[in-house]
Short mmCIF file of C-alpha atoms in Angstrom, two decimals:
data_model
loop_
_atom_site.label_atom_id
_atom_site.label_comp_id
_atom_site.label_asym_id
_atom_site.label_seq_id
_atom_site.Cartn_x
_atom_site.Cartn_y
_atom_site.Cartn_z
CA MET A 480 -37.84 32.37 53.99
CA ASP A 481 -39.24 35.49 53.73
CA ALA A 482 -37.00 36.04 50.93
CA LEU A 483 -38.17 33.04 49.23
CA SER A 484 -41.78 33.85 49.87
CA ASP A 485 -41.44 37.25 48.36
CA LEU A 486 -39.79 35.74 45.25
CA SER A 487 -42.40 33.08 44.88
CA GLN A 488 -45.00 35.81 44.61
CA ARG A 489 -43.48 37.89 42.01
CA LEU A 490 -42.69 34.93 39.80
CA LEU A 491 -46.64 34.10 40.03
CA ALA A 492 -47.28 37.59 39.06
CA ALA A 493 -45.06 37.55 36.27
CA ALA A 494 -46.63 34.24 35.01
CA ARG A 495 -50.16 35.96 35.33
CA ALA A 496 -48.98 39.10 33.40
CA ARG A 497 -47.84 36.67 30.34
CA GLY A 498 -51.44 35.23 30.38
CA ALA A 499 -50.93 31.99 32.42
CA THR A 500 -54.29 30.60 33.69
CA GLN A 501 -52.60 28.82 36.69
CA ALA A 502 -49.09 28.67 37.79
CA GLU A 503 -46.76 27.37 40.55
CA VAL A 504 -43.41 27.89 41.98
CA SER A 505 -41.21 25.96 44.17
CA CYS A 506 -38.05 27.95 46.11
CA SER A 507 -35.55 26.03 47.85
CA GLU A 508 -32.02 26.72 49.36
CA GLU A 509 -29.92 24.05 50.95
CA THR A 510 -26.64 24.08 52.83
CA GLY A 511 -24.35 21.02 53.89
CA LEU A 512 -20.95 19.75 55.08
CA ASN A 513 -20.12 16.25 54.22
CA VAL A 514 -16.73 14.88 55.31
CA ASN A 515 -15.34 11.28 54.41
CA VAL A 516 -12.13 9.77 55.98
CA ARG A 517 -10.50 6.39 55.42
CA MET A 518 -7.69 4.33 56.84
CA GLY A 519 -7.18 7.70 59.35
CA GLU A 520 -6.49 9.84 56.61
CA VAL A 521 -9.25 12.81 55.36
CA GLU A 522 -10.55 11.68 51.66
CA THR A 523 -12.76 14.60 51.08
CA VAL A 524 -14.36 17.72 52.70
CA GLU A 525 -17.34 19.25 50.79
CA ALA A 526 -19.18 22.29 51.87
CA THR A 527 -22.55 22.76 49.43
CA ARG A 528 -24.98 25.84 49.39
CA ASP A 529 -27.75 25.25 46.42
CA ARG A 530 -30.63 26.97 45.60
CA GLY A 531 -33.35 26.26 42.99
CA ILE A 532 -36.10 27.83 41.48
CA ALA A 533 -38.79 25.78 39.52
CA VAL A 534 -41.77 27.62 37.61
CA THR A 535 -44.43 25.80 36.14
CA VAL A 536 -47.33 27.76 34.28
CA TYR A 537 -50.34 26.32 32.54
CA PHE A 538 -52.33 27.77 29.59
CA GLY A 539 -55.82 26.06 29.96
CA GLN A 540 -54.20 22.85 29.74
CA ARG A 541 -50.86 23.11 28.17
CA LYS A 542 -48.19 23.19 30.63
CA GLY A 543 -44.57 24.08 30.53
CA SER A 544 -42.02 24.49 33.36
CA ALA A 545 -38.45 26.17 33.78
CA SER A 546 -36.11 26.21 36.25
CA THR A 547 -33.03 28.05 37.40
CA ALA A 548 -30.45 28.76 40.19
CA ASP A 549 -29.87 32.53 39.16
CA LEU A 550 -31.67 34.93 41.27
CA ARG A 551 -30.68 37.84 39.11
CA ASP A 552 -33.95 39.80 37.63
CA SER A 553 -33.02 38.93 34.31
CA SER A 554 -32.58 35.23 34.96
CA LEU A 555 -35.91 34.78 36.84
CA GLU A 556 -37.62 36.87 33.75
CA ALA A 557 -36.38 34.71 31.37
CA THR A 558 -37.20 31.67 33.38
CA VAL A 559 -41.06 32.83 33.53
CA GLU A 560 -40.85 33.45 29.87
CA GLN A 561 -39.34 30.09 28.60
CA ALA A 562 -41.85 28.23 30.80
CA CYS A 563 -44.56 30.18 29.22
CA ALA A 564 -43.34 29.47 25.73
CA ILE A 565 -42.94 25.99 26.45
CA ALA A 566 -46.73 25.80 27.51
CA ARG A 567 -47.62 27.69 24.26
CA TYR A 568 -46.47 24.85 21.74
CA THR A 569 -47.47 21.70 24.07
CA GLU A 570 -50.46 19.66 23.58
CA ASP A 571 -53.54 19.91 25.73
CA ASP A 572 -53.71 17.49 28.53
CA SER A 573 -56.85 16.63 30.39
CA ALA A 574 -55.37 15.93 33.46
CA ALA A 575 -52.90 18.75 33.71
CA GLY A 576 -53.56 21.84 35.99
CA LEU A 577 -52.84 22.51 39.77
CA ALA A 578 -54.54 20.47 42.31
CA ASP A 579 -58.05 21.47 43.39
CA ALA A 580 -58.47 24.59 44.99
CA ALA A 581 -60.60 23.04 47.54
CA LEU A 582 -58.00 20.79 48.58
CA MET A 583 -55.59 23.12 49.46
CA ALA A 584 -54.36 23.31 53.27
CA THR A 585 -55.14 25.80 55.42
CA ASP A 586 -53.87 24.44 59.14
CA LEU A 587 -49.76 24.98 58.18
CA ARG A 588 -48.08 23.65 61.34
CA GLU A 589 -44.30 23.09 62.46
CA PHE A 590 -43.25 19.39 63.57
CA ASP A 591 -40.01 20.81 65.33
CA THR A 592 -37.93 19.58 62.41
CA TRP A 593 -35.42 22.41 62.29
CA HIS A 594 -32.52 21.79 64.37
CA PRO A 595 -29.08 23.10 62.72
CA TRP A 596 -25.80 21.55 63.59
CA HIS A 597 -22.87 24.13 63.97
CA ILE A 598 -20.35 22.00 63.29
CA ASP A 599 -17.23 23.12 61.40
CA ALA A 600 -14.98 20.71 59.56
CA ASP A 601 -12.17 20.03 61.84
CA ARG A 602 -14.86 18.65 64.38
CA ALA A 603 -16.50 16.74 61.87
CA ILE A 604 -13.43 15.01 60.73
CA GLU A 605 -12.44 14.27 64.42
CA LEU A 606 -15.79 12.46 64.82
CA ALA A 607 -15.49 10.39 61.87
CA LEU A 608 -11.95 9.44 62.65
CA ALA A 609 -13.07 8.74 65.93
CA SER A 610 -15.65 6.24 64.75
CA GLU A 611 -13.20 4.34 62.13
CA ALA A 612 -11.06 4.30 64.62
CA ALA A 613 -13.09 2.24 67.47
CA GLY A 614 -14.19 0.06 64.63
CA ARG A 615 -10.91 -0.74 63.41
CA GLU A 616 -9.74 -1.36 66.91
CA PHE A 617 -12.37 -3.79 67.85
CA ASP A 618 -11.39 -6.95 66.32
CA ALA A 619 -7.66 -7.80 65.00
CA ARG A 620 -9.39 -9.35 62.19
CA ILE A 621 -10.34 -5.99 60.76
CA GLU A 622 -7.71 -5.18 58.39
CA ASN A 623 -9.14 -2.37 56.25
CA SER A 624 -11.81 0.09 55.85
CA ASP A 625 -14.31 1.53 53.60
CA GLY A 626 -14.39 4.67 55.66
CA ALA A 627 -16.25 6.67 57.83
CA SER A 628 -18.48 9.98 57.18
CA VAL A 629 -20.08 12.52 58.95
CA GLY A 630 -22.62 14.77 57.13
CA THR A 631 -25.33 17.63 57.98
CA GLY A 632 -27.82 19.37 55.82
CA ALA A 633 -30.29 22.24 56.40
CA SER A 634 -33.17 23.19 53.93
CA LEU A 635 -35.60 25.79 53.51
CA GLY A 636 -38.57 25.48 50.95
CA VAL A 637 -41.56 27.61 49.78
CA TYR A 638 -44.11 26.23 47.40
CA ALA A 639 -46.72 28.76 46.35
CA ASN A 640 -49.40 28.63 43.41
CA SER A 641 -51.99 30.78 41.91
CA HIS A 642 -54.93 29.38 44.29
CA GLY A 643 -53.50 31.60 46.73
CA PHE A 644 -51.64 29.07 48.69
CA ILE A 645 -48.17 29.54 50.12
CA GLY A 646 -46.48 27.14 52.17
CA ARG A 647 -43.22 27.11 53.92
CA ASP A 648 -41.05 24.30 55.43
CA ARG A 649 -37.61 24.00 56.68
CA GLY A 650 -35.59 20.66 58.10
CA THR A 651 -32.39 19.36 59.05
CA GLN A 652 -30.84 16.32 58.52
CA HIS A 653 -27.38 14.62 60.41
CA SER A 654 -25.51 11.82 59.88
CA LEU A 655 -22.29 9.51 60.88
CA GLY A 656 -21.76 6.43 59.45
CA CYS A 657 -18.92 3.66 59.27
CA ALA A 658 -17.95 0.89 56.71
CA LEU A 659 -15.23 -1.88 57.59
CA ILE A 660 -13.62 -4.63 55.85
CA ALA A 661 -12.77 -7.73 57.53
CA GLY A 662 -10.48 -10.90 56.63
CA ARG A 663 -8.19 -10.99 53.60
CA GLY A 664 -8.17 -12.19 50.01
CA ASP A 665 -11.30 -14.25 49.18
CA SER A 666 -12.48 -14.31 52.41
CA MET A 667 -12.92 -10.76 52.94
CA GLN A 668 -16.33 -9.41 54.33
CA ARG A 669 -17.63 -5.82 54.24
CA ASP A 670 -20.36 -4.00 56.45
CA GLY A 671 -21.02 -1.15 58.40
CA TRP A 672 -23.71 0.91 60.40
CA TYR A 673 -24.89 4.31 60.45
CA THR A 674 -26.98 6.91 62.58
CA SER A 675 -29.00 9.66 61.32
CA ALA A 676 -31.35 12.30 63.02
CA LEU A 677 -32.84 15.70 62.54
CA ILE A 678 -31.41 16.69 66.01
CA ALA A 679 -27.31 16.10 66.30
CA ASP A 680 -27.49 15.32 70.03
CA GLU A 681 -30.10 12.41 69.14
CA LEU A 682 -27.07 10.71 66.84
CA GLU A 683 -25.34 7.45 68.15
CA SER A 684 -22.01 8.50 69.46
CA ALA A 685 -18.96 7.92 66.91
CA ALA A 686 -17.38 5.21 68.88
CA SER A 687 -20.43 3.17 69.14
CA VAL A 688 -21.22 3.76 65.46
CA GLY A 689 -17.48 2.01 64.63
CA ARG A 690 -18.10 -0.59 67.18
CA LYS A 691 -21.19 -1.72 65.83
CA ALA A 692 -19.89 -1.56 62.27
CA ALA A 693 -17.31 -3.81 63.42
CA GLU A 694 -19.51 -6.29 64.94
CA ARG A 695 -21.58 -6.68 61.94
CA THR A 696 -18.54 -7.14 59.65
CA VAL A 697 -16.79 -9.71 61.81
CA ALA A 698 -20.27 -11.59 62.01
CA ARG A 699 -20.21 -11.89 58.48
CA LEU A 700 -16.81 -13.90 58.15
CA ALA A 701 -16.48 -17.46 57.21
CA PRO A 702 -20.15 -17.35 55.39
CA ARG A 703 -21.51 -20.61 54.10
CA GLN A 704 -24.00 -21.41 51.45
CA LEU A 705 -27.74 -23.06 51.86
CA ASN A 706 -29.03 -25.62 49.96
CA THR A 707 -31.76 -24.62 47.65
CA GLY A 708 -35.23 -25.09 49.09
CA GLU A 709 -38.07 -23.52 50.58
CA TYR A 710 -37.53 -21.78 54.08
CA PRO A 711 -39.11 -19.16 56.35
CA VAL A 712 -37.37 -15.69 55.46
CA LEU A 713 -36.96 -13.03 58.42
CA PHE A 714 -36.28 -9.88 56.85
CA ALA A 715 -34.38 -7.38 59.38
CA ALA A 716 -35.84 -4.00 59.81
CA GLU A 717 -33.56 -2.44 57.74
CA SER A 718 -34.26 -4.99 54.72
CA ALA A 719 -37.78 -5.21 55.53
CA ARG A 720 -38.72 -1.40 54.30
CA SER A 721 -37.95 -2.46 50.99
CA LEU A 722 -40.97 -4.86 50.95
CA ILE A 723 -43.24 -1.76 51.91
CA GLY A 724 -41.18 0.25 49.07
CA HIS A 725 -42.31 -2.50 46.62
CA LEU A 726 -45.98 -2.26 47.96
CA LEU A 727 -45.63 1.80 47.36
CA GLY A 728 -44.34 1.55 43.99
CA ALA A 729 -47.24 -0.77 43.10
CA VAL A 730 -50.00 1.47 44.37
CA SER A 731 -48.36 4.66 43.22
CA GLY A 732 -50.62 6.50 40.78
CA GLY A 733 -47.78 6.54 38.06
CA ALA A 734 -47.52 2.80 37.60
CA LEU A 735 -51.25 2.56 37.83
CA TYR A 736 -52.35 4.49 35.21
CA ARG A 737 -49.72 3.19 32.84
CA ARG A 738 -50.90 -0.38 33.66
CA ALA A 739 -47.50 -0.98 34.90
CA SER A 740 -48.28 -2.56 38.32
CA PHE A 741 -49.31 -6.04 39.36
CA LEU A 742 -51.73 -4.08 41.90
CA VAL A 743 -54.32 -2.19 39.13
CA ASP A 744 -57.94 -2.37 40.39
CA SER A 745 -57.01 -3.65 43.88
CA VAL A 746 -58.45 -1.19 46.21
CA GLY A 747 -60.72 -3.17 48.48
CA THR A 748 -58.68 -6.31 48.04
CA GLN A 749 -57.45 -8.44 50.84
CA LEU A 750 -53.33 -8.30 50.35
CA PHE A 751 -52.09 -9.06 53.75
CA PRO A 752 -53.11 -11.06 56.87
CA SER A 753 -56.13 -9.66 58.49
CA TRP A 754 -53.96 -8.21 61.32
CA PHE A 755 -51.83 -6.10 59.08
CA ARG A 756 -52.18 -2.35 59.02
CA ILE A 757 -50.22 0.49 57.41
CA GLU A 758 -51.00 3.81 58.20
CA GLU A 759 -49.65 7.26 57.03
CA GLN A 760 -49.02 9.61 60.00
CA PRO A 761 -48.02 13.43 58.24
CA PHE A 762 -48.03 15.01 61.77
CA LEU A 763 -45.40 13.17 63.69
CA HIS A 764 -43.35 15.54 66.16
CA ARG A 765 -39.98 15.48 64.59
CA GLY A 766 -41.08 13.00 61.79
CA LEU A 767 -38.74 12.35 58.94
CA ARG A 768 -41.57 13.44 56.55
CA SER A 769 -43.85 15.38 58.41
CA THR A 770 -45.78 17.92 56.68
CA SER A 771 -49.06 19.82 56.71
CA TYR A 772 -49.37 19.79 52.69
CA ASP A 773 -47.83 17.80 50.00
CA ALA A 774 -45.84 19.07 47.03
CA GLU A 775 -48.90 20.65 45.40
CA GLY A 776 -50.28 22.20 48.55
CA VAL A 777 -52.93 19.71 49.19
CA ALA A 778 -53.49 19.13 52.96
CA THR A 779 -52.20 16.03 54.11
CA ARG A 780 -54.32 13.51 56.65
CA GLU A 781 -53.89 10.75 58.74
CA SER A 782 -54.99 7.74 56.86
CA ALA A 783 -54.78 3.93 56.60
CA LEU A 784 -53.07 2.67 53.46
CA ILE A 785 -53.69 -0.87 54.65
CA ASP A 786 -56.19 -1.91 57.09
CA ALA A 787 -57.22 -5.42 58.23
CA GLY A 788 -55.09 -6.41 55.48
CA VAL A 789 -57.30 -4.90 52.88
CA LEU A 790 -55.72 -2.13 50.32
CA GLN A 791 -57.93 1.11 51.39
CA ARG A 792 -56.71 3.63 48.53
CA TYR A 793 -53.95 4.35 46.32
CA VAL A 794 -50.97 7.03 46.59
CA LEU A 795 -51.95 9.98 44.22
CA GLY A 796 -50.84 13.27 43.37
CA SER A 797 -53.70 15.22 41.39
CA TYR A 798 -52.27 14.35 37.70
CA SER A 799 -52.45 10.51 38.56
CA ALA A 800 -55.77 11.09 40.65
CA ARG A 801 -57.28 12.55 37.01
CA LYS A 802 -55.78 9.86 34.99
CA LEU A 803 -57.56 7.42 36.98
CA GLY A 804 -60.92 9.37 37.58
CA LEU A 805 -60.06 9.67 41.23
CA GLN A 806 -59.11 12.53 44.00
CA SER A 807 -55.53 13.63 44.78
CA THR A 808 -54.38 11.58 48.30
CA ALA A 809 -52.26 14.17 49.04
CA ASN A 810 -49.03 12.15 48.02
CA ALA A 811 -47.63 14.38 45.55
CA GLY A 812 -43.84 14.11 46.03
CA GLY A 813 -44.39 10.90 48.18
CA VAL A 814 -45.71 9.37 51.42
CA HIS A 815 -45.28 11.36 54.75
CA ASN A 816 -44.36 8.66 57.49
CA LEU A 817 -45.52 5.25 57.31
CA HIS A 818 -46.07 3.00 60.05
CA VAL A 819 -46.30 -0.79 59.77
CA ALA A 820 -48.22 -2.02 62.79
CA ALA A 821 -46.45 -4.78 65.06
CA ASN A 822 -48.20 -8.15 65.84
CA ALA A 823 -45.10 -9.68 67.56
CA GLY A 824 -42.23 -8.77 69.91
CA ASP A 825 -38.60 -7.52 69.57
CA PHE A 826 -36.04 -8.97 67.46
CA GLU A 827 -35.13 -12.15 69.22
CA SER A 828 -38.79 -13.18 69.70
CA MET A 829 -38.74 -13.09 66.09
CA LEU A 830 -36.04 -15.46 65.56
CA ARG A 831 -37.80 -17.83 68.07
CA GLN A 832 -41.09 -17.73 66.23
CA MET A 833 -39.40 -18.32 62.93
CA GLY A 834 -37.49 -21.29 64.58
CA ARG A 835 -35.40 -22.54 61.67
CA GLY A 836 -34.97 -20.33 58.35
CA LEU A 837 -33.13 -17.37 56.85
CA LEU A 838 -32.28 -14.45 58.29
CA VAL A 839 -31.79 -11.58 55.60
CA THR A 840 -29.90 -8.70 56.43
CA GLU A 841 -28.84 -7.38 53.02
CA LEU A 842 -30.44 -7.52 49.79
CA MET A 843 -28.65 -6.91 46.10
CA GLY A 844 -29.89 -6.49 42.73
CA GLN A 845 -33.39 -5.04 41.36
CA GLY A 846 -35.02 -8.09 40.66
CA VAL A 847 -38.83 -7.27 40.79
CA ASN A 848 -41.00 -7.03 37.88
CA SER A 849 -43.68 -4.22 38.92
CA VAL A 850 -46.02 -5.82 36.17
CA THR A 851 -46.45 -9.32 37.45
CA GLY A 852 -45.04 -8.92 41.03
CA ASP A 853 -42.44 -11.72 40.42
CA TYR A 854 -39.58 -11.14 43.05
CA SER A 855 -35.98 -12.21 42.82
CA ARG A 856 -33.02 -10.74 44.81
CA GLY A 857 -29.45 -11.45 46.03
CA ALA A 858 -29.22 -11.89 49.48
CA ALA A 859 -27.05 -11.97 52.54
CA GLY A 860 -27.55 -12.91 56.06
CA PHE A 861 -27.60 -15.68 58.75
CA TRP A 862 -28.95 -19.16 58.86
CA VAL A 863 -31.07 -19.51 62.06
CA ASP A 864 -31.77 -22.85 63.94
CA ASN A 865 -33.86 -23.45 67.10
CA GLY A 866 -34.44 -19.59 67.08
CA GLU A 867 -30.64 -18.82 67.32
CA ILE A 868 -28.16 -17.49 64.81
CA GLN A 869 -26.02 -20.08 63.58
CA TYR A 870 -23.72 -18.77 61.09
CA PRO A 871 -23.76 -16.17 58.25
CA VAL A 872 -24.71 -17.17 54.66
CA ASP A 873 -24.32 -15.22 51.16
CA GLY A 874 -24.19 -15.93 47.69
CA ILE A 875 -27.93 -16.51 47.71
CA THR A 876 -30.91 -15.61 45.89
CA ILE A 877 -34.66 -15.22 47.54
CA ALA A 878 -37.56 -15.36 44.92
CA GLY A 879 -41.23 -15.32 45.18
CA ASN A 880 -44.01 -13.33 44.10
CA LEU A 881 -44.93 -10.07 46.03
CA ARG A 882 -48.57 -10.87 46.04
CA LYS A 883 -48.23 -14.22 47.51
CA MET A 884 -45.16 -13.04 49.87
CA PHE A 885 -47.66 -10.60 51.19
CA GLU A 886 -50.11 -13.09 51.94
CA ALA A 887 -47.43 -15.14 53.88
CA ILE A 888 -46.43 -12.59 56.30
CA GLU A 889 -46.66 -13.99 59.41
CA ALA A 890 -45.45 -11.20 62.00
CA VAL A 891 -44.11 -7.88 62.26
CA GLY A 892 -41.86 -7.24 65.12
CA THR A 893 -41.33 -4.24 67.49
CA ASP A 894 -37.63 -3.65 66.36
CA VAL A 895 -38.59 -0.49 64.34
CA ASP A 896 -35.49 0.87 62.48
CA LEU A 897 -36.12 4.82 63.21
CA ARG A 898 -33.74 5.85 60.26
CA SER A 899 -36.34 5.86 57.56
CA HIS A 900 -39.86 7.50 56.96
CA VAL A 901 -41.00 3.99 56.27
CA ARG A 902 -41.31 2.81 59.97
CA THR A 903 -41.39 -0.85 60.31
CA GLY A 904 -39.91 -3.51 62.40
CA SER A 905 -38.59 -6.98 61.02
CA ILE A 906 -41.04 -9.05 58.86
CA LEU A 907 -41.51 -12.91 58.81
CA VAL A 908 -42.42 -14.31 55.37
CA GLY A 909 -43.51 -18.02 55.83
CA ARG A 910 -42.23 -19.28 52.93
CA MET A 911 -40.05 -18.25 50.20
CA THR A 912 -37.57 -20.16 47.61
CA VAL A 913 -34.23 -19.74 48.60
CA ALA A 914 -31.46 -20.48 45.82
CA GLY A 915 -28.48 -21.56 47.12
CA ASP A 916 -25.53 -24.23 46.39
CA THR A 917 -27.30 -27.61 45.72
CA ALA A 918 -30.99 -28.84 46.19
CA GLU A 919 -32.56 -29.51 49.25
CA ASP A 920 -32.59 -33.48 50.26
#
């Protein structure tokens, strides 16, 4: 970290010496180990060590950027020179420049996100094989596998700019996953499970991951189709976060200033039921996206994105904020730990609340129109009746409009999926069009 910090200051000085009025530097170094096994055999073992240096300079409101992975002095000098040359030949952009100096973070904290896993390839292979074996042994109908994997990574990063800001961050991420195939011929079904954490000791055991992958795979055997009609739809937690992802895409600066969003000019608008709330929590202990500053050095802060169902703000970095005549929301580089507040109970109680309808556990395709909000995606899951899962379904499409879907949300569960920086439980949408085999009588 000290070496990366020193390097960032050298590069900023080199940019100033060439006449840049502003400059910023990002330096990173990453290491990792990933192994994959399938059918009891090792398929790949990959060890990585990557570094990257990115330099951005501004001559007034003309911008140039260049990057390198070569730390030799000659290469670093050439990188700065290339960035400056590009800036000299670009057009002025009134929104270009560093984020405002007054917004720079000053309270730089640690969030306990650095927990390297000192595991060698042999031990990683052993864990992956154990996970796959536990899954394959779980049920005789599991005759094939898509493999199991173990991964670990550690990253160091420094961001510095000519305002005098310098931020240092480090983090680790570890994972173990298994995917299995049950049945034969046209009746085959595939599913899986994975666990991820910042600390290796918090991963689920290899055997439990394999067994859960097997349970999920076998549960999908002998699926049926549904009659086309309108039904309540319960998005399981791992699918529900995609709905929040569509919201984020629609309220992000790039889509807004290009007028490519169905939520243009929607701050202050009621989008969700009055109980619905989404809060950004950048200071969570061991949060997946916890940070004191965004990708431009702007100080992060806890704030509501949705409160009482009303859109409170957009998601902006400094460039998109200037294009919109607004101020950065400290979201250059994305959001930092979103929490969707629950108003209902656990997964079983969500099934009971829905009563009769479709439980979605998998989504396919990209059928979302960001301009109109029209939504149409392939789906698979389970038919629910009397609050209990009855049988698996696939080969269906669920459709609606995101604005209407947001309004129709009836409940958010407490069954939060912690494997993402978007923390939400299952989400129940009161009514959606489900296209299946034939029209409902």
